[in-house]
Amino acid sequence: MLDPPEFRKNAHEVVDWMADYLEHVEKYPVKSQVTPGEILRQISEEPPLIGESMETLLKDFQQVIMPGITHWQSPNFFAYFNANSSYPSLLAEMLTATLGAQCMIWETSPAAAELEQRVMDWLRGMLGLPEHFVGVINDTASTATLCALLTAREVATQFAINREGFAGVEKLRVYCSGETHSSIDKAVKIMGIGKENLVKIVTDPSLAMNAARLSDAVENDLASGCKPLAVVATLGTTGTTAVDPLRKIAEVCKSHQLWLHVDAAHAGTALLLPECRWMIDGISQADSFVFNPHKWMFTNFDCTAYFVKNPDLLVRTFEILPEYLKTIPRGDVKNYRDWGIPLGRRFRALKLWFVIRSFGVNGLQEKIRDHISWARELSKEISANDSFELMAPVPLNLVCFRYKQKGPETSLDDLNKQLLFKLNSSGKIYLTHTRVHGRYALRMCIGQTNTTRQHVKNAWEFIQATAAEMAVSG
Ligand code: PLP
């Protein structure tokens, strides 16, 4: 067991290591270059019977663990969507870990509950969401979407499924586009309506949901005796950041009284910019909305902001009140344990508070605006280059493109797979891929906290040079 002086000494060393790491993160290969099992083989098969020194642990952390880390905080990380950190967020996480508070009910840390309430209100205003939305922090967007669909299920069946199970309930149907994130498929499986009842609506050439086809699908289902339940509209799909037409979808939901859940896991952060709020035209009709500050808003994973129009419905879906949790009645304080799936809750509001106050709204906007404008610049460069092709519109900070050579369409898929492999094995940058209308495309997301315009330019030059080398070596 460490004693207080030892803890102080080790903590100082760790903080120094953290500062050095972040300052020099570019020296590491962005994507970990280890092979499967390489780390596992170095970890003792049995736990130690006698405690080891912190020196030994920290040495092993450097030697065994670090080679197996992919560096999400590298400014050359352009893969997936970001999972950003920032100095204020890190400091808050250190405090949260130190307090070790479990913030399930108001009494177990009143400051956590009241800060959560306040920062969720701040976020609602910062994103231009409707005043009637009320927010709660979740771990992930997957959880928030599950909460949304469970609430929709209970509301549509007058809370009968919670009470009696599914006996006698018609086929419940949920709708989303074919480009929607897999967390919706997972939520539908968990909520028990059967994954065959998730209806994937075709998309337009822009890869956004076709609202007319949604309307047709709902009407067909009604005609065949199914019960349409909810629609999930995505703002910023994972593949290409396509934006579903919210107002038109909202009209379909309104005419059939369907729950409208909006998944803006990544793109929600762009709503900090008034010029991006065209995406939420029609939002006042939505029943629930989710976005992840832990993606693009410089807040350490995990931190998801979930907003609902009617918190009473959410609470009614999840509320269970055993004797040992009975405290002050709900009307007086917010007991967030009733607002979602887990009972235990981390103190996540602190890092959001630190991030928002340290950057300021203007500081956050500036960064997001830069990312979007660098993505646009890159997309223009790609369009102007005969050896490359832009594969999808670039409404935000994600650029999908591919390398072109003469040859059949299918050979381009392989060519781009090879290019991606070469780029990522270099350790210099990290990109991922998607399929756009069935064709293999590289995805480059420009959104890391410390990425500069120069990083984007360097990455683009490196991509062109690597592709040119492939052309020469044939
Ligand atoms: N929705 C969209 C559009 C996403 O892109 C993602 C993840 O990238 C998710 C949901 C899932 O997010 P989480 O990992 O927070 O569950």
Coordinates of C-alpha atoms and ligand atoms in Angstrom, one line a residue:
M1 CA 0.0 0.0 0.0
L2 CA 1.3 3.5 -0.9
D3 CA 1.4 6.0 1.9
P4 CA 0.6 9.7 1.4
P5 CA 4.2 10.9 0.8
E6 CA 4.7 8.1 -1.7
F7 CA 1.4 8.9 -3.4
R8 CA 2.4 12.5 -3.7
K9 CA 5.8 11.6 -5.2
N10 CA 4.3 9.2 -7.7
A11 CA 1.5 11.5 -8.6
H12 CA 4.0 14.3 -9.4
E13 CA 5.9 11.8 -11.6
V14 CA 2.8 10.8 -13.3
V15 CA 1.7 14.4 -14.0
D16 CA 5.2 15.0 -15.5
W17 CA 4.8 12.0 -17.6
M18 CA 1.4 13.2 -18.8
A19 CA 2.7 16.6 -19.7
D20 CA 5.6 15.1 -21.6
Y21 CA 3.4 12.6 -23.4
L22 CA 1.0 15.2 -24.6
E23 CA 3.8 17.6 -25.6
H24 CA 5.6 14.9 -27.6
V25 CA 2.8 12.7 -28.7
E26 CA 3.8 13.0 -32.3
K27 CA 6.9 11.0 -31.8
Y28 CA 4.8 7.8 -31.4
P29 CA 3.4 5.8 -34.3
V30 CA -0.2 7.1 -34.4
K31 CA -1.7 3.6 -34.8
S32 CA -0.2 1.0 -32.6
Q33 CA 2.1 -1.3 -34.6
V34 CA 2.0 -4.4 -32.4
T35 CA 0.7 -7.8 -33.6
P36 CA -2.1 -9.7 -31.9
G37 CA -1.0 -11.4 -28.7
E38 CA 2.2 -9.4 -28.4
I39 CA 1.1 -7.4 -25.3
L40 CA -0.7 -10.4 -23.7
R41 CA 2.4 -12.5 -23.8
Q42 CA 4.2 -9.9 -21.7
I43 CA 1.6 -9.8 -19.0
S44 CA 2.1 -12.3 -16.2
E45 CA -0.5 -15.1 -16.3
E46 CA -1.0 -14.9 -12.5
P47 CA -1.6 -11.9 -10.3
P48 CA 1.2 -11.1 -7.8
L49 CA 0.7 -12.4 -4.3
I50 CA 2.9 -9.7 -2.8
G51 CA 2.3 -6.0 -3.8
E52 CA 4.8 -4.5 -6.2
S53 CA 6.3 -1.1 -6.2
M54 CA 4.9 1.8 -8.1
E55 CA 8.3 2.2 -9.8
T56 CA 7.9 -1.3 -11.3
L57 CA 4.4 -0.6 -12.3
L58 CA 5.2 2.6 -14.0
K59 CA 8.2 1.0 -15.8
D60 CA 5.9 -1.8 -17.1
F61 CA 3.4 0.8 -18.2
Q62 CA 6.0 2.4 -20.4
Q63 CA 7.6 -0.8 -21.7
V64 CA 4.7 -3.2 -22.0
I65 CA 1.6 -1.1 -22.4
M66 CA 2.7 2.0 -24.3
P67 CA 3.7 0.1 -27.5
G68 CA 0.2 -1.3 -27.6
I69 CA -1.5 2.1 -27.5
T70 CA -3.0 3.9 -30.5
H71 CA -2.5 7.6 -30.0
W72 CA -5.9 9.2 -30.2
Q73 CA -4.5 12.5 -28.9
S74 CA -2.0 12.7 -31.7
P75 CA -2.8 15.7 -34.1
N76 CA -2.1 13.2 -36.9
F77 CA -5.1 11.0 -35.8
F78 CA -7.7 11.3 -38.6
A79 CA -9.4 7.9 -38.0
Y80 CA -13.0 7.1 -37.0
F81 CA -14.5 10.1 -35.2
N82 CA -12.2 11.6 -32.6
A83 CA -12.2 10.8 -28.9
N84 CA -10.7 14.1 -27.9
S85 CA -9.0 15.1 -24.7
S86 CA -7.8 18.5 -23.6
Y87 CA -5.9 19.9 -20.6
P88 CA -8.9 21.2 -18.7
S89 CA -10.7 18.0 -19.3
L90 CA -7.8 16.0 -18.0
L91 CA -7.4 18.1 -14.9
A92 CA -11.1 17.6 -14.1
E93 CA -10.8 13.8 -14.7
M94 CA -7.9 13.8 -12.2
L95 CA -10.1 15.5 -9.6
T96 CA -13.1 13.2 -10.4
A97 CA -10.9 10.2 -9.9
T98 CA -9.5 11.6 -6.7
L99 CA -13.0 12.3 -5.3
G100 CA -14.1 8.8 -6.4
A101 CA -17.7 9.9 -5.8
Q102 CA -20.6 7.8 -7.0
C103 CA -23.2 10.3 -8.0
M104 CA -26.3 8.1 -8.3
I105 CA -28.6 10.4 -6.3
W106 CA -28.6 14.0 -5.2
E107 CA -27.5 13.1 -1.7
T108 CA -24.5 11.1 -2.7
S109 CA -23.0 14.4 -4.0
P110 CA -25.3 17.3 -4.3
A111 CA -22.7 19.3 -6.3
A112 CA -22.5 16.6 -9.0
A113 CA -26.3 16.6 -9.5
E114 CA -26.6 20.4 -9.5
L115 CA -23.6 21.0 -11.7
E116 CA -24.9 18.4 -14.2
Q117 CA -28.2 20.2 -14.3
R118 CA -26.4 23.5 -15.0
V119 CA -24.0 22.3 -17.6
M120 CA -26.7 20.5 -19.5
D121 CA -28.7 23.8 -19.6
W122 CA -25.6 25.6 -20.8
L123 CA -25.1 23.0 -23.5
R124 CA -28.7 23.2 -24.6
G125 CA -28.3 27.0 -25.1
M126 CA -24.8 26.6 -26.7
L127 CA -26.2 24.3 -29.3
G128 CA -29.3 26.2 -30.0
L129 CA -31.6 23.4 -28.9
P130 CA -35.2 24.1 -27.9
E131 CA -35.7 25.6 -24.4
H132 CA -38.0 22.7 -23.5
F133 CA -35.2 20.2 -23.8
V134 CA -33.8 18.8 -20.5
G135 CA -30.4 17.1 -20.4
V136 CA -28.7 14.3 -18.6
I137 CA -25.2 12.9 -19.0
N138 CA -24.8 9.3 -20.2
D139 CA -21.7 7.2 -20.8
T140 CA -22.2 6.8 -24.5
A141 CA -24.5 7.6 -27.4
S142 CA -25.3 3.9 -27.6
T143 CA -26.8 4.0 -24.1
A144 CA -28.7 7.2 -24.7
T145 CA -30.3 5.8 -27.9
L146 CA -31.3 2.7 -26.0
C147 CA -32.9 4.9 -23.4
A148 CA -34.7 6.8 -26.1
L149 CA -36.1 3.7 -27.8
L150 CA -37.1 2.1 -24.5
T151 CA -38.9 5.2 -23.5
A152 CA -40.6 5.3 -26.9
R153 CA -41.6 1.6 -26.5
E154 CA -43.2 2.3 -23.1
V155 CA -45.0 5.5 -24.1
A156 CA -46.5 3.8 -27.2
T157 CA -47.8 0.9 -25.1
Q158 CA -48.9 2.9 -22.0
F159 CA -46.0 1.3 -20.1
A160 CA -47.5 -2.1 -20.5
I161 CA -44.3 -3.9 -21.6
N162 CA -42.5 -2.7 -18.5
R163 CA -45.4 -4.1 -16.5
E164 CA -46.5 -7.3 -18.3
G165 CA -44.0 -8.1 -21.0
F166 CA -44.7 -8.3 -24.7
A167 CA -47.8 -10.6 -24.6
G168 CA -50.5 -9.3 -27.0
V169 CA -48.4 -6.4 -28.3
E170 CA -48.4 -5.8 -32.1
K171 CA -45.2 -5.9 -34.1
L172 CA -43.4 -2.6 -33.1
R173 CA -41.4 -1.0 -35.9
V174 CA -38.4 1.4 -35.7
Y175 CA -37.1 3.3 -38.7
C176 CA -33.7 4.7 -39.6
S177 CA -31.7 5.0 -42.8
G178 CA -29.3 2.4 -44.1
E179 CA -26.4 4.7 -43.1
T180 CA -27.4 4.8 -39.4
H181 CA -24.9 3.8 -36.8
S182 CA -24.9 0.2 -35.6
S183 CA -25.8 1.3 -32.1
I184 CA -29.4 1.6 -33.3
D185 CA -29.4 -2.0 -34.5
K186 CA -28.0 -3.0 -31.1
A187 CA -30.6 -0.9 -29.2
V188 CA -33.4 -2.6 -31.2
K189 CA -32.0 -6.0 -30.3
I190 CA -31.8 -5.2 -26.6
M191 CA -35.2 -3.6 -26.4
G192 CA -36.7 -6.9 -27.5
I193 CA -38.8 -6.0 -30.6
G194 CA -36.6 -8.1 -32.9
K195 CA -34.0 -6.8 -35.3
E196 CA -36.3 -7.6 -38.3
N197 CA -38.5 -4.8 -37.1
L198 CA -35.8 -2.2 -37.6
V199 CA -36.7 -0.8 -41.0
K200 CA -33.8 0.7 -43.0
I201 CA -35.0 3.4 -45.2
V202 CA -33.2 4.1 -48.5
T203 CA -31.1 7.2 -48.8
D204 CA -30.8 9.9 -51.4
P205 CA -27.6 10.2 -53.5
S206 CA -26.3 12.5 -50.7
L207 CA -26.7 9.4 -48.3
A208 CA -29.3 11.2 -46.2
M209 CA -32.6 9.5 -45.5
N210 CA -35.3 9.8 -48.1
A211 CA -38.3 11.1 -46.1
A212 CA -40.9 10.2 -48.7
R213 CA -39.7 6.6 -48.5
L214 CA -40.0 6.8 -44.8
S215 CA -43.6 7.9 -45.1
D216 CA -44.3 5.0 -47.5
A217 CA -42.7 2.5 -45.1
V218 CA -44.8 3.7 -42.2
E219 CA -48.0 3.6 -44.1
N220 CA -47.3 0.1 -45.5
D221 CA -46.6 -1.1 -42.0
L222 CA -49.8 0.4 -40.7
A223 CA -51.7 -1.2 -43.5
S224 CA -50.3 -4.6 -42.6
G225 CA -51.1 -4.3 -38.9
C226 CA -47.7 -3.4 -37.4
K227 CA -47.3 -0.6 -34.9
P228 CA -44.8 2.1 -36.0
L229 CA -43.0 3.3 -32.9
A230 CA -40.0 5.5 -33.5
V231 CA -37.7 7.1 -36.1
V232 CA -34.0 7.7 -35.5
A233 CA -32.7 10.6 -37.6
T234 CA -29.0 11.0 -37.9
L235 CA -27.2 14.3 -38.1
G236 CA -23.7 13.4 -39.3
T237 CA -23.7 9.7 -40.3
T238 CA -20.6 7.7 -39.3
G239 CA -19.7 6.8 -42.9
T240 CA -19.8 10.2 -44.4
T241 CA -21.5 12.7 -42.0
A242 CA -24.6 12.8 -44.2
V243 CA -27.4 14.8 -42.5
D244 CA -31.0 13.4 -42.5
P245 CA -33.7 15.9 -43.4
L246 CA -35.0 16.5 -39.9
R247 CA -38.0 18.8 -40.7
K248 CA -39.4 16.4 -43.3
I249 CA -38.8 13.4 -41.0
A250 CA -40.4 15.3 -38.1
E251 CA -43.5 15.9 -40.3
V252 CA -43.9 12.1 -40.8
C253 CA -43.4 11.5 -37.1
K254 CA -46.0 14.2 -36.3
S255 CA -48.7 12.8 -38.6
H256 CA -48.2 9.3 -37.2
Q257 CA -47.4 10.2 -33.6
L258 CA -44.0 8.5 -33.7
W259 CA -41.2 9.1 -31.3
L260 CA -38.4 11.1 -33.0
H261 CA -34.9 10.4 -31.7
V262 CA -32.0 12.5 -33.2
D263 CA -28.6 10.9 -33.2
A264 CA -26.0 13.7 -33.6
A265 CA -23.2 11.8 -31.7
H266 CA -20.4 13.4 -33.7
A267 CA -22.0 16.3 -35.5
G268 CA -23.8 17.7 -32.5
T269 CA -20.7 19.7 -31.6
A270 CA -20.9 21.6 -34.9
L271 CA -24.2 23.1 -33.6
L272 CA -22.0 25.4 -31.5
L273 CA -21.7 27.3 -34.8
P274 CA -24.8 29.2 -35.7
E275 CA -24.0 28.6 -39.4
C276 CA -24.3 24.8 -38.8
R277 CA -27.8 25.0 -37.2
W278 CA -29.5 24.4 -40.6
M279 CA -29.0 20.7 -39.5
I280 CA -31.6 21.1 -36.7
D281 CA -34.3 22.8 -38.7
G282 CA -37.4 20.9 -37.3
I283 CA -35.8 20.0 -34.0
S284 CA -38.6 21.3 -31.8
Q285 CA -40.6 18.3 -32.9
A286 CA -38.0 15.8 -31.7
D287 CA -38.6 13.8 -28.5
S288 CA -34.9 13.1 -27.8
F289 CA -31.5 14.2 -29.0
V290 CA -28.0 12.8 -28.3
F291 CA -24.5 14.1 -28.9
N292 CA -21.1 13.2 -27.6
P293 CA -18.9 15.9 -26.1
H294 CA -16.4 13.0 -25.8
K295 CA -16.0 13.0 -29.6
W296 CA -15.3 16.4 -31.0
M297 CA -15.8 18.7 -28.0
F298 CA -12.5 18.2 -26.3
T299 CA -13.9 16.3 -23.3
N300 CA -12.4 13.0 -22.3
F301 CA -14.3 9.8 -23.1
D302 CA -16.8 9.1 -21.7
C303 CA -19.3 11.9 -21.8
T304 CA -22.6 11.9 -23.7
A305 CA -25.2 14.6 -23.6
Y306 CA -28.8 13.3 -23.8
F307 CA -31.7 15.7 -24.1
V308 CA -35.3 14.8 -23.8
K309 CA -38.5 16.8 -24.3
N310 CA -40.3 15.2 -21.4
P311 CA -38.1 13.9 -18.6
D312 CA -41.1 12.5 -16.7
L313 CA -41.5 9.9 -19.5
L314 CA -37.8 9.0 -19.2
V315 CA -38.0 8.7 -15.4
R316 CA -41.2 6.7 -15.6
T317 CA -39.5 4.2 -17.9
F318 CA -36.6 3.5 -15.6
E319 CA -37.8 4.4 -12.1
I320 CA -37.4 1.7 -9.4
L321 CA -37.4 2.9 -5.8
P322 CA -36.2 0.3 -3.3
E323 CA -36.2 1.3 0.3
Y324 CA -32.4 1.7 0.6
L325 CA -32.5 4.4 -2.1
K326 CA -35.4 6.5 -0.7
T327 CA -34.2 10.0 -0.1
I328 CA -35.6 13.5 -0.7
P329 CA -38.7 13.3 -3.0
R330 CA -37.9 13.8 -6.7
G331 CA -39.7 17.1 -7.1
D332 CA -37.2 18.9 -4.9
V333 CA -33.9 17.6 -6.3
K334 CA -32.7 15.7 -9.4
N335 CA -31.9 12.1 -8.6
Y336 CA -30.3 11.1 -11.9
R337 CA -30.3 7.4 -11.1
D338 CA -33.9 7.4 -12.4
W339 CA -32.8 9.0 -15.7
G340 CA -31.1 6.0 -17.4
I341 CA -29.9 2.4 -17.1
P342 CA -27.1 2.2 -14.6
L343 CA -27.6 3.1 -11.0
G344 CA -24.0 4.1 -10.4
R345 CA -22.9 7.3 -12.1
R346 CA -19.5 8.9 -12.5
F347 CA -19.1 12.6 -11.8
R348 CA -18.8 13.6 -15.5
A349 CA -20.2 17.1 -15.3
L350 CA -17.0 18.4 -13.8
K351 CA -14.9 17.9 -17.0
L352 CA -17.6 19.5 -19.1
W353 CA -17.7 22.5 -16.8
F354 CA -13.9 22.8 -16.9
V355 CA -13.8 22.4 -20.7
I356 CA -16.6 25.0 -21.4
R357 CA -15.2 27.5 -18.9
S358 CA -11.5 27.1 -19.9
F359 CA -12.1 27.3 -23.7
G360 CA -15.1 29.6 -23.5
V361 CA -17.8 29.3 -26.1
N362 CA -15.8 31.4 -28.5
G363 CA -12.7 29.2 -28.0
L364 CA -14.7 26.1 -28.8
Q365 CA -16.4 27.7 -31.8
E366 CA -13.0 28.8 -33.2
K367 CA -11.6 25.3 -33.1
I368 CA -14.7 23.7 -34.7
R369 CA -14.8 26.3 -37.4
D370 CA -11.2 25.7 -38.2
H371 CA -11.7 22.0 -38.5
I372 CA -14.6 22.4 -40.8
S373 CA -12.7 24.9 -43.0
W374 CA -9.6 22.8 -43.2
A375 CA -11.8 19.8 -44.3
R376 CA -13.3 22.0 -47.0
E377 CA -9.9 23.1 -48.2
L378 CA -8.8 19.5 -48.3
S379 CA -11.9 18.5 -50.3
K380 CA -11.1 21.2 -52.8
E381 CA -7.6 19.9 -53.2
I382 CA -8.8 16.4 -53.7
S383 CA -11.4 17.4 -56.3
A384 CA -8.7 19.3 -58.2
N385 CA -6.4 16.3 -58.3
D386 CA -6.9 13.9 -61.2
S387 CA -5.4 11.0 -59.3
F388 CA -8.0 11.3 -56.5
E389 CA -11.8 11.4 -56.2
L390 CA -14.0 12.9 -53.6
M391 CA -16.5 10.2 -52.7
A392 CA -19.2 12.1 -50.7
P393 CA -20.2 15.7 -49.9
V394 CA -18.3 17.3 -47.0
P395 CA -20.9 19.1 -44.9
L396 CA -18.6 19.1 -41.8
N397 CA -15.1 17.9 -40.9
L398 CA -15.0 14.4 -42.6
V399 CA -13.5 13.9 -46.0
C400 CA -14.2 10.7 -47.9
F401 CA -12.0 10.1 -51.0
R402 CA -10.2 7.5 -53.0
Y403 CA -7.1 7.1 -55.1
K404 CA -7.8 6.4 -58.8
Q405 CA -5.9 4.5 -61.4
K406 CA -7.0 3.1 -64.7
G407 CA -8.6 -0.3 -64.3
P408 CA -11.9 -1.9 -63.3
E409 CA -14.0 -0.5 -60.5
T410 CA -13.2 -3.5 -58.2
S411 CA -9.5 -3.0 -58.6
L412 CA -9.9 0.4 -57.1
D413 CA -11.2 -1.1 -53.9
D414 CA -8.0 -3.2 -53.5
L415 CA -5.8 -0.3 -54.5
N416 CA -7.3 1.9 -51.8
K417 CA -7.1 -0.9 -49.2
Q418 CA -3.4 -1.2 -50.0
L419 CA -3.0 2.6 -49.7
L420 CA -4.7 2.7 -46.4
F421 CA -2.5 -0.1 -45.1
K422 CA 0.6 1.7 -46.2
L423 CA -0.5 5.0 -44.7
N424 CA -1.3 3.4 -41.3
S425 CA 1.7 1.2 -41.2
S426 CA 3.9 4.2 -41.6
G427 CA 2.8 5.4 -38.1
K428 CA 2.8 8.9 -39.5
I429 CA -1.0 9.3 -39.8
Y430 CA -4.0 7.2 -39.1
L431 CA -7.1 7.1 -41.3
T432 CA -10.0 4.6 -41.5
H433 CA -12.3 3.6 -44.3
T434 CA -16.0 3.2 -45.3
R435 CA -18.0 2.2 -48.3
V436 CA -19.8 4.9 -50.2
H437 CA -22.5 3.5 -52.5
G438 CA -20.7 0.2 -52.2
R439 CA -17.3 1.6 -53.2
Y440 CA -14.3 1.5 -50.8
A441 CA -13.3 5.0 -49.6
L442 CA -10.8 6.4 -47.2
R443 CA -12.2 8.5 -44.4
M444 CA -10.2 11.4 -43.0
C445 CA -11.8 13.2 -40.0
I446 CA -10.2 16.5 -39.1
G447 CA -11.1 17.1 -35.5
Q448 CA -8.3 16.3 -33.1
T449 CA -7.8 18.9 -30.4
N450 CA -4.3 19.8 -31.5
T451 CA -4.5 19.3 -35.2
T452 CA -3.4 22.4 -37.1
R453 CA -3.8 23.4 -40.7
Q454 CA -0.2 22.3 -41.3
H455 CA -0.9 18.8 -40.0
V456 CA -3.7 18.5 -42.5
K457 CA -1.4 19.8 -45.3
N458 CA 1.4 17.4 -44.3
A459 CA -1.1 14.5 -44.2
W460 CA -2.4 15.3 -47.7
E461 CA 1.1 15.5 -49.1
F462 CA 2.0 12.2 -47.5
I463 CA -1.1 10.6 -48.9
Q464 CA -0.2 11.8 -52.4
A465 CA 3.4 10.7 -52.1
T466 CA 2.5 7.3 -50.8
A467 CA 0.0 6.8 -53.6
A468 CA 2.6 8.0 -56.2
E469 CA 5.1 5.4 -54.8
M470 CA 2.5 2.7 -55.2
A471 CA 2.0 3.7 -58.8
V472 CA 5.7 3.5 -59.5
S473 CA 6.3 0.2 -57.8
G474 CA 3.1 -1.0 -59.7
Ligands
PLP1 N1 -24.0 7.4 -33.5 C1 -23.1 7.8 -34.4 C2 -23.6 8.6 -35.6 C3 -21.8 7.5 -34.2 O1 -20.9 7.9 -35.2 C4 -21.4 6.8 -33.1 C5 -19.9 6.4 -32.9 O2 -19.1 6.8 -33.7 C6 -22.3 6.4 -32.2 C7 -23.6 6.7 -32.4 C8 -21.9 5.6 -31.0 O3 -21.3 6.4 -30.1 P1 -20.9 5.8 -28.6 O4 -19.5 5.2 -28.8 O5 -20.8 7.0 -27.7 O6 -21.9 4.8 -28.2

